Short mmCIF file of C-alpha atoms and ligand atoms in Angstrom, two decimals:
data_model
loop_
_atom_site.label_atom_id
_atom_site.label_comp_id
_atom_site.label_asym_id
_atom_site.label_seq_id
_atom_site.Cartn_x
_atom_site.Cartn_y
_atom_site.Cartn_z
CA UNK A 1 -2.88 5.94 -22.36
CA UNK A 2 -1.35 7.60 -19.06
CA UNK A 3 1.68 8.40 -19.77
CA UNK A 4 2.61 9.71 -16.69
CA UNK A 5 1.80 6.57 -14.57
CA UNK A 6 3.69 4.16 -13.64
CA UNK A 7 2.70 0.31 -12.09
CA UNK A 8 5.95 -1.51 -11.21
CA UNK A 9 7.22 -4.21 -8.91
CA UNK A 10 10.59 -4.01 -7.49
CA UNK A 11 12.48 -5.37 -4.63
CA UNK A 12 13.08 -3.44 -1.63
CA UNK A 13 13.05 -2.76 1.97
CA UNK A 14 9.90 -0.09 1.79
CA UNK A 15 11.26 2.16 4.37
CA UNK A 16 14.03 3.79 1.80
CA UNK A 17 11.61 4.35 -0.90
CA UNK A 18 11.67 7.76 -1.58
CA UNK A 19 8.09 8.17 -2.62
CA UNK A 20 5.19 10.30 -1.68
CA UNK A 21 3.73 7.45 0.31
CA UNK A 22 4.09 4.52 1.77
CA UNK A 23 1.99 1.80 2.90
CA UNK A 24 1.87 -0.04 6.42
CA UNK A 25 0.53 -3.36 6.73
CA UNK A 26 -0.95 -2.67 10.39
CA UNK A 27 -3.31 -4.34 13.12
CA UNK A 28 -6.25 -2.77 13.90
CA UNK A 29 -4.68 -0.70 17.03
CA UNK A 30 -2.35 0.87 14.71
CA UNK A 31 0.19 1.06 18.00
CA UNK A 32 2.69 -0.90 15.65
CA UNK A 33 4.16 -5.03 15.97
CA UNK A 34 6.60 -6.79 13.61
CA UNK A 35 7.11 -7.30 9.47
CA UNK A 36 6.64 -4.31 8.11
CA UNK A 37 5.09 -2.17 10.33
CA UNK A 38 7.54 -2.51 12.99
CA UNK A 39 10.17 -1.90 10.61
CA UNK A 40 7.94 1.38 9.42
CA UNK A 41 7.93 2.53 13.02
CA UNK A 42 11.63 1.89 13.40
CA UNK A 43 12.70 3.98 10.89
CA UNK A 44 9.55 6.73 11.13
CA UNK A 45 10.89 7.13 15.07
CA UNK A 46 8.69 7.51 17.78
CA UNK A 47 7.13 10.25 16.01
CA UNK A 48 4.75 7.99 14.41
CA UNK A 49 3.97 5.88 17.55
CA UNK A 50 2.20 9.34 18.60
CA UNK A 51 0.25 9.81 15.55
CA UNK A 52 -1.12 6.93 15.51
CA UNK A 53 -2.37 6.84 19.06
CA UNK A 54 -4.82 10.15 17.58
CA UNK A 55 -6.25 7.77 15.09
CA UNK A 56 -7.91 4.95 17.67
CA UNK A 57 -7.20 2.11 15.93
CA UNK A 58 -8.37 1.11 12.00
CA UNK A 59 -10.79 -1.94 11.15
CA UNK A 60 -9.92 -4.47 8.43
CA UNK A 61 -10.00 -3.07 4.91
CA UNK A 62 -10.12 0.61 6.13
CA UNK A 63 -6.97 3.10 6.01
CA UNK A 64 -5.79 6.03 7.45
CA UNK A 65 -3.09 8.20 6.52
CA UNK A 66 -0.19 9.99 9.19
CA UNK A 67 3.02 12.15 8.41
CA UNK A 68 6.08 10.02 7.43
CA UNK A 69 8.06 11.76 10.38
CA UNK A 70 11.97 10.62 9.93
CA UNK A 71 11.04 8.68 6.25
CA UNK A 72 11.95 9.80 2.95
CA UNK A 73 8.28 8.95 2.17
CA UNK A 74 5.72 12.56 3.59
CA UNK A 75 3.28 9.97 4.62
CA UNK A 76 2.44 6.94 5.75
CA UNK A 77 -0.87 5.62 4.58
CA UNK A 78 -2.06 2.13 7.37
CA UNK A 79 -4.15 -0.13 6.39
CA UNK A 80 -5.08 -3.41 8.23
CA UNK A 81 -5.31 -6.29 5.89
CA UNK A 82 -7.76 -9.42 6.96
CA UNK A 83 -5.98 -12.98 8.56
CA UNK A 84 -6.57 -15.93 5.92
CA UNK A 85 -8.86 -18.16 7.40
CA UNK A 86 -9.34 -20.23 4.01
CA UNK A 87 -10.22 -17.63 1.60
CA UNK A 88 -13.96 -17.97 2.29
CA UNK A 89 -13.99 -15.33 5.10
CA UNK A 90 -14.55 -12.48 2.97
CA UNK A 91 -11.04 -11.88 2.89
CA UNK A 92 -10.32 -11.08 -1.03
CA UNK A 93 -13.11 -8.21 -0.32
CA UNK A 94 -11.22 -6.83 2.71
CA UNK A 95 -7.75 -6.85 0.95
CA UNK A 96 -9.37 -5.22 -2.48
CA UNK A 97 -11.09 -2.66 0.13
CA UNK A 98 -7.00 -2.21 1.95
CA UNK A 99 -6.15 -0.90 -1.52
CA UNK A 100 -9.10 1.12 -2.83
CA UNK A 101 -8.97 2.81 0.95
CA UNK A 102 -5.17 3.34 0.21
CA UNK A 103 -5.39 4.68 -3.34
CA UNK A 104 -8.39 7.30 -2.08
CA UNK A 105 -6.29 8.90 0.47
CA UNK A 106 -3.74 10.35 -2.74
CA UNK A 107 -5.91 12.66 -4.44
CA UNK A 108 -6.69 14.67 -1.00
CA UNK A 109 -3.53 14.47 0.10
CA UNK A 110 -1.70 15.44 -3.10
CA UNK A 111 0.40 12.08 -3.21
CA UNK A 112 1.58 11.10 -6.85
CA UNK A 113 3.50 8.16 -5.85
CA UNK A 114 2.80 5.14 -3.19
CA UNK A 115 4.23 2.12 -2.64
CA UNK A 116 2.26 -0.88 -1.24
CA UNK A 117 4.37 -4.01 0.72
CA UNK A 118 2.29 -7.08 0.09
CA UNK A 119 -0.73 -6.68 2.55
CA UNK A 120 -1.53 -9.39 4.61
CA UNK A 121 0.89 -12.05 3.35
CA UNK A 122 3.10 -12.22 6.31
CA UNK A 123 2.27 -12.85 9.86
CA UNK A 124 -1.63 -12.87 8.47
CA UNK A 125 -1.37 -16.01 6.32
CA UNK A 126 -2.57 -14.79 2.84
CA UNK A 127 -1.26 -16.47 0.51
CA UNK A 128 1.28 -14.39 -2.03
CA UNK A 129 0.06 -15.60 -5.16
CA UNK A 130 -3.80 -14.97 -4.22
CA UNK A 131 -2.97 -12.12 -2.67
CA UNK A 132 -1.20 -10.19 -5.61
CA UNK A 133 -3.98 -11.20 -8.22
CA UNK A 134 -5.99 -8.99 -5.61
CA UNK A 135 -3.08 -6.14 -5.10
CA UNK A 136 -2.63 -5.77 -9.27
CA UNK A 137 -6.18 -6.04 -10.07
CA UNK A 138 -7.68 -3.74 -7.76
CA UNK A 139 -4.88 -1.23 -8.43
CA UNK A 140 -5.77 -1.56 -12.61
CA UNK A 141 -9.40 -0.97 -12.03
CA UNK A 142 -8.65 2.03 -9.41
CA UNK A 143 -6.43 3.36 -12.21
CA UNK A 144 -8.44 2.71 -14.73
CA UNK A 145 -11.86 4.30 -12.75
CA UNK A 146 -9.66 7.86 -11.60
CA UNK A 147 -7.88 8.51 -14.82
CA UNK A 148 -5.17 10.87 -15.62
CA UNK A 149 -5.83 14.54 -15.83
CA UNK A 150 -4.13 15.54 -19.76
CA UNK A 151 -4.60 19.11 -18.59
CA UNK A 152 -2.91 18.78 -15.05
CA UNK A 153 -0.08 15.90 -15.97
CA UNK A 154 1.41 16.59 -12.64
CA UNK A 155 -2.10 16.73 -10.90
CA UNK A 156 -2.44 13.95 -8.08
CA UNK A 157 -3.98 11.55 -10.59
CA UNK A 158 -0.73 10.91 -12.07
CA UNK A 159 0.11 8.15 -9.67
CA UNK A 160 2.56 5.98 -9.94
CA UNK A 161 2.38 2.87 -8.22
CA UNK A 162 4.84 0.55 -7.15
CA UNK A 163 4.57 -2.89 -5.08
CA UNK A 164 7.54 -3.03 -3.04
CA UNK A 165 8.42 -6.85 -2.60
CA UNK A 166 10.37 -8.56 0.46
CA UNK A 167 11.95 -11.39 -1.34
CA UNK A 168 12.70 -12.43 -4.67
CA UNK A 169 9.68 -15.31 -4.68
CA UNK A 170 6.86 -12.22 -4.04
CA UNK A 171 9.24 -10.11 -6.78
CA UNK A 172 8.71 -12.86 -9.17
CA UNK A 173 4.99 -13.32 -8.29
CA UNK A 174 4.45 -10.16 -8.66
CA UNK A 175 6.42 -9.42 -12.23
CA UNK A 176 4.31 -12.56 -13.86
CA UNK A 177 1.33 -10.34 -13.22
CA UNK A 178 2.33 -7.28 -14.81
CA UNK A 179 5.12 -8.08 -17.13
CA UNK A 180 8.53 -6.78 -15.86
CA UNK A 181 8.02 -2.90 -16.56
CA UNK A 182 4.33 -2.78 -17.55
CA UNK A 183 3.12 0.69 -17.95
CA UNK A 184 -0.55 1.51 -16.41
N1 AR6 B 201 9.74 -3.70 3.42
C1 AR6 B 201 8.87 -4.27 2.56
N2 AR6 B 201 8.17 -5.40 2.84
C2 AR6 B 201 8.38 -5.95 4.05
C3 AR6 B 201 9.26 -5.40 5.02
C4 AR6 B 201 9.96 -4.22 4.66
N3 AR6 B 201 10.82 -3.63 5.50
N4 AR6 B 201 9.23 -6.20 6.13
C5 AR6 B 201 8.37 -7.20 5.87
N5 AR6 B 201 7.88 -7.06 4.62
P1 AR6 B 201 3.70 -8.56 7.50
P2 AR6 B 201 0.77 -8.82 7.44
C6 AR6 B 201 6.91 -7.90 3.91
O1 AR6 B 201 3.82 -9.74 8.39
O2 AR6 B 201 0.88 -10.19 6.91
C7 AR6 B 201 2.49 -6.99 11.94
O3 AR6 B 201 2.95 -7.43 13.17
C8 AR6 B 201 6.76 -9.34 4.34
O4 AR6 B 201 7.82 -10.14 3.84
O5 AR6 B 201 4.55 -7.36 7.79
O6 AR6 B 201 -0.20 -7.86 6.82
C9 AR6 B 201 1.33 -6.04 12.07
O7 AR6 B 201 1.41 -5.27 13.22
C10 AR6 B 201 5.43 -9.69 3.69
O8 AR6 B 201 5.64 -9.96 2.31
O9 AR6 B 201 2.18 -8.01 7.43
C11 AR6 B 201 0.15 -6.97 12.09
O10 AR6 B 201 -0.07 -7.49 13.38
C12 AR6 B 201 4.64 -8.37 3.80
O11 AR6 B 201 5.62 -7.37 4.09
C13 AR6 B 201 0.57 -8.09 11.17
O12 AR6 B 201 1.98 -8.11 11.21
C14 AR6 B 201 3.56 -8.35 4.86
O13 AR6 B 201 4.00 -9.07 6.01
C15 AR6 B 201 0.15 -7.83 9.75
O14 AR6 B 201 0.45 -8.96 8.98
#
């Protein structure tokens, strides 16, 4: 039992989550585009654009983290999810890889809450049903492998975990997956 942790779905814009961290959906320059990451760099200001020019770009499944700049959220963790070309392109191994990169920045960086938009399932193709049996699975067994410190119960282990969903459909794909309020 942890207690302290949270895994939840809800519905939101991810930009007005006001959570440790949130997650970009990026392409590999990490100079920013539409969906969610141009709505990230919208409301992070040009700030962000900056920070990310330091970084030199991110390859599928990798991540790298940058201040949140005008955000509620302190950072913003990018990750670059793979295109769907069919499934059989090693992309289920890049998208487990977007979140295990994701979830490994938090203990460094002291973050005890993130929130993930649904990687790769926009402009890249993946489809949302596939691609959430990969976002709750991997973020179980990442759970599961770093647990919760009893001693430290506001230690950065204690992360709760929320997958911020665009539209009702991804909400509801999402929710049949973990039960409506399932605790971690
Ligand atoms: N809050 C939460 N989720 C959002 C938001 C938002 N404000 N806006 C869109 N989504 P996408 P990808 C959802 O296309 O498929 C960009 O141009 C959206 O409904 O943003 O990984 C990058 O620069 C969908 O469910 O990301 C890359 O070039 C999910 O976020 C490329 O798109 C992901 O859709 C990345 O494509």
């Amino acid at each position: 039992m942890h207690p302290q942790r949270t895994l939840q779905a809800r519905r939101a814009n991810i930009v007005t989550l006001d959570v440790d961290a949130i997650v970009n959906a990026a392409n590999s320059s990490l100079l920013g585009g539409g969906g969610v990451d141009g709505a990230i760099h919208r409301a992070a200001g040009p700030q962000l654009l900056e920070a990310c020019r330091q970084l030199h770009g991110c390859r599928a499944g990798q991540a790298k983290i940058t201040a949140g700049f005008r955000l509620p959220a302190r950072y913003v963790i990018h990750t670059v999810g793979p295109v769907w070309r069919g499934g059989r392109d090693g992309e289920p191994e890049l998208l487990r890889s977007c979140y295990i990169r994701s979830l490994d920045l938090a203990r460094p960086h002291a973050i005890r809450s993130i929130a993930f938009p649904s990687i790769s399932t926009g402009s890249y193709g993946y489809p949302v049903e596939a691609a959430a049996q990969v976002a709750v699975a991997t973020v179980r067994a990442w759970l599961e492998a770093n647990p919760a410190d009893p001693m430290d119960p506001a230690g950065p282990t204690n992360l709760d975990v929320t997958f911020c969903c665009f539209s009702d459909n991804d909400l509801a794909v999402y929710e049949s997956l973990l039960g409506p309020s399932a605790p971690a």
